[in-house]
PDB file of C-alpha atoms in Angstrom:
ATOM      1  CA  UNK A   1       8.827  -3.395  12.026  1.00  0.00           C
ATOM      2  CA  UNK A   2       6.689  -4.760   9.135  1.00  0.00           C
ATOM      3  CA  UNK A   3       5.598  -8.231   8.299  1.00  0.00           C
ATOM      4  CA  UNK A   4       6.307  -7.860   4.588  1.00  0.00           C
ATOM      5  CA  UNK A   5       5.213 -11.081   2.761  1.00  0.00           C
ATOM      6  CA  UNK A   6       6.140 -13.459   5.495  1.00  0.00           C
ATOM      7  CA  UNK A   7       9.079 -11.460   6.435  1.00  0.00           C
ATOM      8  CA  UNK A   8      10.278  -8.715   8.757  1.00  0.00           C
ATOM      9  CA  UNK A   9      11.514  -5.787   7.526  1.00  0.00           C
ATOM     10  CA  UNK A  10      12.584  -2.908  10.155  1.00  0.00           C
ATOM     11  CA  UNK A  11      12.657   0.702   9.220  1.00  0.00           C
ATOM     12  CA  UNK A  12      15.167   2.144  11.970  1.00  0.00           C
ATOM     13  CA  UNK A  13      16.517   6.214  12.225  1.00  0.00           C
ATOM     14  CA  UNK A  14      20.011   5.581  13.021  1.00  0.00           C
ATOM     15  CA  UNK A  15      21.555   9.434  13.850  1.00  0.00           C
ATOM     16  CA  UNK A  16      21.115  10.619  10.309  1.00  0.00           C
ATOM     17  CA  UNK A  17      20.236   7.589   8.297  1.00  0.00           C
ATOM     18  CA  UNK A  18      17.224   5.842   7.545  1.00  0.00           C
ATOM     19  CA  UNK A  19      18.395   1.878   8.038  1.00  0.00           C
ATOM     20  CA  UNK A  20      16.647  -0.797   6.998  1.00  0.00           C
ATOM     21  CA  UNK A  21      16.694  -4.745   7.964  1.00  0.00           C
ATOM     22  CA  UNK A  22      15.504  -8.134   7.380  1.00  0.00           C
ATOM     23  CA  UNK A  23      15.084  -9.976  11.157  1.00  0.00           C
ATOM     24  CA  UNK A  24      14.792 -13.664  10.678  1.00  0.00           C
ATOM     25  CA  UNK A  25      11.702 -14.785  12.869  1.00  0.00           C
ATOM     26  CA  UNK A  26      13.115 -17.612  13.947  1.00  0.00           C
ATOM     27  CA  UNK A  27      16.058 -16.568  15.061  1.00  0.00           C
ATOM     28  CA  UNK A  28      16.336 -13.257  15.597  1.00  0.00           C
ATOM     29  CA  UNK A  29      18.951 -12.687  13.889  1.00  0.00           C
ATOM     30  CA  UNK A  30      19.499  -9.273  11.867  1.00  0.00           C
ATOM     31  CA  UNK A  31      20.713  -7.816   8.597  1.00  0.00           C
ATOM     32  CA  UNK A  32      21.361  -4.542   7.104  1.00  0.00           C
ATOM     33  CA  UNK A  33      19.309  -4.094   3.993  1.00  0.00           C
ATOM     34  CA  UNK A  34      19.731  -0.911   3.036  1.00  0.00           C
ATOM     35  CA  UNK A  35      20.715   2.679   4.555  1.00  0.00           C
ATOM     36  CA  UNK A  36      20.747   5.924   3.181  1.00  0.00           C
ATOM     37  CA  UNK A  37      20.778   9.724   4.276  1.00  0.00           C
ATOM     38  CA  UNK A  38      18.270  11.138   1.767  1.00  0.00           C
ATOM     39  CA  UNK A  39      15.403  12.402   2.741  1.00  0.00           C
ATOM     40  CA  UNK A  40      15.755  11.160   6.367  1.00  0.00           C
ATOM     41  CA  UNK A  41      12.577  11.135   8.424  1.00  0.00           C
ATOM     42  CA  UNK A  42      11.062   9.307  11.300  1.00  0.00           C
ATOM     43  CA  UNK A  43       8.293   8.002   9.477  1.00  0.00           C
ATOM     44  CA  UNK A  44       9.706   6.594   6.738  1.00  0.00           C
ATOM     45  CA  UNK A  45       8.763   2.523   6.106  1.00  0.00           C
ATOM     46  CA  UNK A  46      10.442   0.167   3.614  1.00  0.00           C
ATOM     47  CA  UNK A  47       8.977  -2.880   1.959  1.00  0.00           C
ATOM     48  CA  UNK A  48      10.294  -5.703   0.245  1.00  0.00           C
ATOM     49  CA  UNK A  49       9.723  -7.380  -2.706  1.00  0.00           C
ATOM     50  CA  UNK A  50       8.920 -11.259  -2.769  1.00  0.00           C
ATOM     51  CA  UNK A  51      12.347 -11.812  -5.120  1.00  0.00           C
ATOM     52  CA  UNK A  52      14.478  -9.588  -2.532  1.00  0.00           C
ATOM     53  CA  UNK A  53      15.236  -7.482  -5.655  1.00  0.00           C
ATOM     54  CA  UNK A  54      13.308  -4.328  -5.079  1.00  0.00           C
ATOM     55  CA  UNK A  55      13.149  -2.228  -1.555  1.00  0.00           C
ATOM     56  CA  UNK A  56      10.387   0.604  -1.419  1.00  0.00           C
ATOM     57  CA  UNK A  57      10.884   3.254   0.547  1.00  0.00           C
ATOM     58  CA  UNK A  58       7.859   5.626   1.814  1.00  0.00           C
ATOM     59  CA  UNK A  59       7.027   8.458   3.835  1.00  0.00           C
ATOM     60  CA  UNK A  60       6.168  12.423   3.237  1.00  0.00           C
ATOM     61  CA  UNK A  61      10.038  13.237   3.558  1.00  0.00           C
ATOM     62  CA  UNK A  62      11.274  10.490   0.912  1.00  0.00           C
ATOM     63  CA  UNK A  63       7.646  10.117  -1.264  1.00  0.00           C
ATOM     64  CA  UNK A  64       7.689   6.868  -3.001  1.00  0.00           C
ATOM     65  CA  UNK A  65      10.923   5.551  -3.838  1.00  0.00           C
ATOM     66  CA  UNK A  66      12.551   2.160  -5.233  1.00  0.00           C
ATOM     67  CA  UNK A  67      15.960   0.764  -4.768  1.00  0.00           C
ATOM     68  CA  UNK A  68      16.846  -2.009  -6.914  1.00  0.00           C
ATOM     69  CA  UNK A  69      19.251  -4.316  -4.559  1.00  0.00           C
ATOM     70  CA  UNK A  70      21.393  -5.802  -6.950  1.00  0.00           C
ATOM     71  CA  UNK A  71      23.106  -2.595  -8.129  1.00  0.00           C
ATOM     72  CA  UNK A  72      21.795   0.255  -6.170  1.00  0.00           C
ATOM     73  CA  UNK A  73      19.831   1.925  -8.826  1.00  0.00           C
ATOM     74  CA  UNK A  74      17.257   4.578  -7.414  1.00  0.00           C
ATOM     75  CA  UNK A  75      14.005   5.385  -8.692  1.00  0.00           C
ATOM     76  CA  UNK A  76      11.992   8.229  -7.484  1.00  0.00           C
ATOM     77  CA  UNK A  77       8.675   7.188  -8.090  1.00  0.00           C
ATOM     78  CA  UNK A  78       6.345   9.627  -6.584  1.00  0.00           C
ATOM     79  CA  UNK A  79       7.847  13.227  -5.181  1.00  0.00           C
ATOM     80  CA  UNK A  80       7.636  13.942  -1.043  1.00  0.00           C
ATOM     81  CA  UNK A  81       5.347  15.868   0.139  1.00  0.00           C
ATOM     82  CA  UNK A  82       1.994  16.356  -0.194  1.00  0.00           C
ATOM     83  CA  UNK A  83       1.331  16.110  -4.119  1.00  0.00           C
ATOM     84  CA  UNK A  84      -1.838  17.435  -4.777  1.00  0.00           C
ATOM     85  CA  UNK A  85      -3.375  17.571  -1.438  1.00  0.00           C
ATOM     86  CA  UNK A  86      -3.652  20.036   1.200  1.00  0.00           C
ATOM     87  CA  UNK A  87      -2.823  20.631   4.790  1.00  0.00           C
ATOM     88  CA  UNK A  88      -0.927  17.815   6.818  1.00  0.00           C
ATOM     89  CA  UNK A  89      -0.507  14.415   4.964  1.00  0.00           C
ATOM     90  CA  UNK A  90       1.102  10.885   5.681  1.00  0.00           C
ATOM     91  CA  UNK A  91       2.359   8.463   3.262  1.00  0.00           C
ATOM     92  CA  UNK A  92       1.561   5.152   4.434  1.00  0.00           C
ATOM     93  CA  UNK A  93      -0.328   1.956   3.758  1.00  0.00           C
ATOM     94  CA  UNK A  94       2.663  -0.468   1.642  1.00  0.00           C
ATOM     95  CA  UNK A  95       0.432  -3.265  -0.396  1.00  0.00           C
ATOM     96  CA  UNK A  96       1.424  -5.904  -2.430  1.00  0.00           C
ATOM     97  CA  UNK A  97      -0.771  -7.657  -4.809  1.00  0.00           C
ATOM     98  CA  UNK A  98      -1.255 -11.775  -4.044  1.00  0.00           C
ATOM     99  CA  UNK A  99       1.270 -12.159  -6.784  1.00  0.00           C
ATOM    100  CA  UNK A 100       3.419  -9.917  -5.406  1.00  0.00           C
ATOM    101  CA  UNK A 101       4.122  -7.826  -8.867  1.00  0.00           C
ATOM    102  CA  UNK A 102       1.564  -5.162  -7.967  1.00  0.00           C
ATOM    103  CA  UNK A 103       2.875  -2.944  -4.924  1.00  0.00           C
ATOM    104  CA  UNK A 104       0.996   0.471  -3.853  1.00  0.00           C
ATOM    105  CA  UNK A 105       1.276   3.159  -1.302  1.00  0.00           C
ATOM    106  CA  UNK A 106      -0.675   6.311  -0.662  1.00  0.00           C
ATOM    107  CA  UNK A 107      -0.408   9.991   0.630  1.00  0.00           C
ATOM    108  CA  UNK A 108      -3.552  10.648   2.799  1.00  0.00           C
ATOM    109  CA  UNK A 109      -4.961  13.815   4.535  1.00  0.00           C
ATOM    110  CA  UNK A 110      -7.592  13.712   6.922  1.00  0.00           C
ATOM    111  CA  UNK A 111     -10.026  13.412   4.073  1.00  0.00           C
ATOM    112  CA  UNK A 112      -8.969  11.499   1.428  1.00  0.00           C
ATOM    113  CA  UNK A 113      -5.732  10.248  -0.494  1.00  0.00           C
ATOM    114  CA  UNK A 114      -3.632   9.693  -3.598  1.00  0.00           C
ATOM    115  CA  UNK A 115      -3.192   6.012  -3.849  1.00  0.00           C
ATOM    116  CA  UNK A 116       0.007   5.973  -6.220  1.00  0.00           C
ATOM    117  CA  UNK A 117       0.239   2.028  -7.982  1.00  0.00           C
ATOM    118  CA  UNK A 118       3.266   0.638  -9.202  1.00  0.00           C
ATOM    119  CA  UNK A 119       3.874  -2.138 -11.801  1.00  0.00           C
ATOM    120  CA  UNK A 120       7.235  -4.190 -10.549  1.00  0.00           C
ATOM    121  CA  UNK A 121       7.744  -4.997 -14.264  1.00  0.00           C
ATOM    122  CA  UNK A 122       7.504  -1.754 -15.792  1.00  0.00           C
ATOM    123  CA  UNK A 123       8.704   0.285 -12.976  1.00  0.00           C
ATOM    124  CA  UNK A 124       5.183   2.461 -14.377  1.00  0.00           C
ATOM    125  CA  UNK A 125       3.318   4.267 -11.807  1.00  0.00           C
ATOM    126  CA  UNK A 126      -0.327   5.282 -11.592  1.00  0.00           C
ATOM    127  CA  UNK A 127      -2.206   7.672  -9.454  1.00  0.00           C
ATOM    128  CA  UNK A 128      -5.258   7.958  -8.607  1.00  0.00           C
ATOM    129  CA  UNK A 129      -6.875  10.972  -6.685  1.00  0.00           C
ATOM    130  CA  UNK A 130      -9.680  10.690  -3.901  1.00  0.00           C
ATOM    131  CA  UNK A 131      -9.145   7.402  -3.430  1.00  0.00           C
ATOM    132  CA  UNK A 132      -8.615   5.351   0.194  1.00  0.00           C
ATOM    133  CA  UNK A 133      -6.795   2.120  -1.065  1.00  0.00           C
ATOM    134  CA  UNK A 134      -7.286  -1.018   1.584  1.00  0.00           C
ATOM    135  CA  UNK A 135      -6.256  -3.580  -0.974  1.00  0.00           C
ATOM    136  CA  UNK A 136      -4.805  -3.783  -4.109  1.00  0.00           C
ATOM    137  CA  UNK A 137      -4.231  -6.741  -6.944  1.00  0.00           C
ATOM    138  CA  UNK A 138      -2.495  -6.865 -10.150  1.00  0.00           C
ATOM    139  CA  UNK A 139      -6.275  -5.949 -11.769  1.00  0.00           C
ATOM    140  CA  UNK A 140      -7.642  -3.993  -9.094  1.00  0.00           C
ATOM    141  CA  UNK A 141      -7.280  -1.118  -5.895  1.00  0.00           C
ATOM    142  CA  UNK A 142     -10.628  -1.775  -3.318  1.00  0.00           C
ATOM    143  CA  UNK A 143     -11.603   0.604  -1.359  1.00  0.00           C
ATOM    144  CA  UNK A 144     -13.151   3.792  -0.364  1.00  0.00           C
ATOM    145  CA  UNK A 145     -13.681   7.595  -2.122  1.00  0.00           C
ATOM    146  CA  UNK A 146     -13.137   9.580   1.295  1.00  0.00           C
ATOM    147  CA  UNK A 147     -13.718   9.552   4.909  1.00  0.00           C
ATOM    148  CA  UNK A 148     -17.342  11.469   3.684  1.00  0.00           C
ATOM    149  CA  UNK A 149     -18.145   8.594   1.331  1.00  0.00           C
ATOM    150  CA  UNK A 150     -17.187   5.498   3.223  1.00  0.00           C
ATOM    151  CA  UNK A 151     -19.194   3.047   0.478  1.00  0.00           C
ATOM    152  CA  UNK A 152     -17.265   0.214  -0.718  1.00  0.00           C
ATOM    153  CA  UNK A 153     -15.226   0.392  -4.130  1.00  0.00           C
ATOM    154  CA  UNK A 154     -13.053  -0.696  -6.757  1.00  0.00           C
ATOM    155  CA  UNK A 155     -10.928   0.795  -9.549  1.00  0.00           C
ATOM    156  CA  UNK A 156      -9.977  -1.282 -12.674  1.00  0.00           C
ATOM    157  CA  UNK A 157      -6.394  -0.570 -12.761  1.00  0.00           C
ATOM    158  CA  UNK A 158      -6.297  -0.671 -16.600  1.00  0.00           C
ATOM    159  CA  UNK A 159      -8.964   1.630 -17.578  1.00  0.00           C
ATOM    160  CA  UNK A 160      -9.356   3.706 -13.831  1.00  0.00           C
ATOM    161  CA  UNK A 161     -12.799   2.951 -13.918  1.00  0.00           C
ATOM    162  CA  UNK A 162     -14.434   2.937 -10.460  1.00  0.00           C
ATOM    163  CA  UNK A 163     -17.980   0.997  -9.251  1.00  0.00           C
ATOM    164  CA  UNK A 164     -19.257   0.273  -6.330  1.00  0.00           C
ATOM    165  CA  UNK A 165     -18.863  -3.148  -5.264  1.00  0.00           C
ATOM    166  CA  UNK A 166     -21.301  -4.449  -1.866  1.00  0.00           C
ATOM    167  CA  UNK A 167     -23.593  -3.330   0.197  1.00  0.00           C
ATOM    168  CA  UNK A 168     -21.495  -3.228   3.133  1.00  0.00           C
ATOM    169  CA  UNK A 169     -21.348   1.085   3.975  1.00  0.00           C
ATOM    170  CA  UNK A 170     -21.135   2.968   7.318  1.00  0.00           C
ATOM    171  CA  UNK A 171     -18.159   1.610   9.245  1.00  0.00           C
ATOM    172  CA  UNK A 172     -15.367   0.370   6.864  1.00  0.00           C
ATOM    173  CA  UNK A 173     -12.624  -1.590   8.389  1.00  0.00           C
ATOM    174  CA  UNK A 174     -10.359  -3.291   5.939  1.00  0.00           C
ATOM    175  CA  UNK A 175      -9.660  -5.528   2.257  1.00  0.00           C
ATOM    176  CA  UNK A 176      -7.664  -8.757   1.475  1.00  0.00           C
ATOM    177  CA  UNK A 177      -6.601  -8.858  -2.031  1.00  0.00           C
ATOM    178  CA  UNK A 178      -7.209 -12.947  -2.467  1.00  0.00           C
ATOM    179  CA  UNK A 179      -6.732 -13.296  -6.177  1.00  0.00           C
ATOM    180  CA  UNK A 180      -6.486 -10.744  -8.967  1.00  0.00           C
ATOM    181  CA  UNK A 181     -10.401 -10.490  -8.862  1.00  0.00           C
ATOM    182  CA  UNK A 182     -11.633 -11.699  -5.539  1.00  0.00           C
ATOM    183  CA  UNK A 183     -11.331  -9.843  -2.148  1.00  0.00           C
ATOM    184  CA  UNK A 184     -12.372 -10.157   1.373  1.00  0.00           C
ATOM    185  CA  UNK A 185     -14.014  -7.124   2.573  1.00  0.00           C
ATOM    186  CA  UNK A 186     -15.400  -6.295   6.663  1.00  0.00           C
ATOM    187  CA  UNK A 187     -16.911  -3.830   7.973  1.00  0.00           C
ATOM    188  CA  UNK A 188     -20.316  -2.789   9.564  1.00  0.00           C
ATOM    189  CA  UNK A 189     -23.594  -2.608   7.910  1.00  0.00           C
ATOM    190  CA  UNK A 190     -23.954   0.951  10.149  1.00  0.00           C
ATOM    191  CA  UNK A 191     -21.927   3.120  11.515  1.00  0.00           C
ATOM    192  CA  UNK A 192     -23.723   2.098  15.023  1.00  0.00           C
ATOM    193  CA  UNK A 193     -23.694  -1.608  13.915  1.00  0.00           C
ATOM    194  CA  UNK A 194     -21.001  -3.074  16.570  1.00  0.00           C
ATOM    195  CA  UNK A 195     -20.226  -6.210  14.968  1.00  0.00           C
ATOM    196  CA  UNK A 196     -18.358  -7.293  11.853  1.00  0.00           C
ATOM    197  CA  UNK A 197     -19.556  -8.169   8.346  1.00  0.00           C
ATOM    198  CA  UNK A 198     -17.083 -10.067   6.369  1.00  0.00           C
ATOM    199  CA  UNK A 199     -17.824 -10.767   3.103  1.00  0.00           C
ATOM    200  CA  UNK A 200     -15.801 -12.217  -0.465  1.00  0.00           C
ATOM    201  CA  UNK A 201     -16.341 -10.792  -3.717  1.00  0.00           C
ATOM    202  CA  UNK A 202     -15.507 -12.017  -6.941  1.00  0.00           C
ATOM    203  CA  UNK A 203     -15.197  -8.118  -9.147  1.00  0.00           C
ATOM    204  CA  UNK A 204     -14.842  -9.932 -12.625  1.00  0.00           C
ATOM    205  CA  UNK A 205     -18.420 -11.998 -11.620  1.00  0.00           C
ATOM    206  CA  UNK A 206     -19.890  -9.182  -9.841  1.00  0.00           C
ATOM    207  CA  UNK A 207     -20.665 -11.910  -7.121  1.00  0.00           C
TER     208      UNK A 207
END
């Protein structure tokens, strides 16, 4: 069970189906989304988009996949598996932009990933190799090269550019995508440091 943009969406196995649901938080009450019996795995998760319209599906047995609700149409977006890296991965880490048009997920080793960025509108996907993505907007993916290189960064979505964006390095925690350009970032200032830094950055002002 996800919170998925103020809702909950459940990814259940059901014998040899992968079942998904919206579970109203008030009530409890539960509805079938979606089910198929492709690529059935035990790790697969599903998110929603904010117009109900589009279900991803995720996970090394299914890749990246979309499901448009209103007719059934399926898109296979990125193939399962491992794509280009090696030894044992996970597909994981579902991300919508604040706007809620910019959704991204990512196949990881235990090194690095390949954060792979959809466009709602377009249906377009972009990849982008050694790359940890913590947050993502409709202008921008934050986060880190590899578990080896744990500096803060960004990568302009439109030209793939990447920089590196604060001073916080050593233990990385996490990214809120606020706006298209601004993010809250937290982490430690050392790997030893034991509390929390949390700082906002605006990418466009470099502040």
């Amino acid at each position: 069970v996800r919170s998925d943009q103020g809702r909950l969406v459940a990814t259940l196995l059901d014998a040899n189906s992968v079942v998904v649901e919206r579970i109203d938080p008030s009530s409890g009450a539960r509805s079938q989304i979606y089910r198929t019996t492709d690529g059935v795995t035990a790790t697969a998760t599903a998110a929603l988009s904010r117009n109900e319209a589009h279900l991803f599906l995720l996970g090394v047995g299914i890749g990246l996949r979309s499901v448009r609700l209103t007719d059934g149409e399926v898109l296979q977006l990125a193939e399962p598996g491992p794509g280009p890296l090696e030894g044992p991965v996970t597909r994981h880490a579902a991300l919508w932009s604040p706007s809620g048009s910019t959704f991204s997920s990512q196949v990881c080793n235990s090194l690095s990933c390949q954060v792979d960025v959809v466009d709602l509108a377009s249906m377009s996907v972009r990849s982008f190799e050694g790359f940890v993505g913590l947050a993502v907007s409709d202008r921008y993916l934050v986060g880190y090269r590899s578990e080896d290189d744990r500096g803060w960064a960004s990568i302009d979505l439109a030209t793939g550019t990447v920089s590196p964006i604060a001073s916080i390095v050593g233990g990385l925690y996490d990214a809120i995508a606020l706006t298209d350009t601004t993010f809250l970032i937290y982490g430690a200032l050392t790997r030893a440091d034991q509390l929390l830094h949390f700082t906002v950055i605006d990418l466009d002002a470099g502040t």
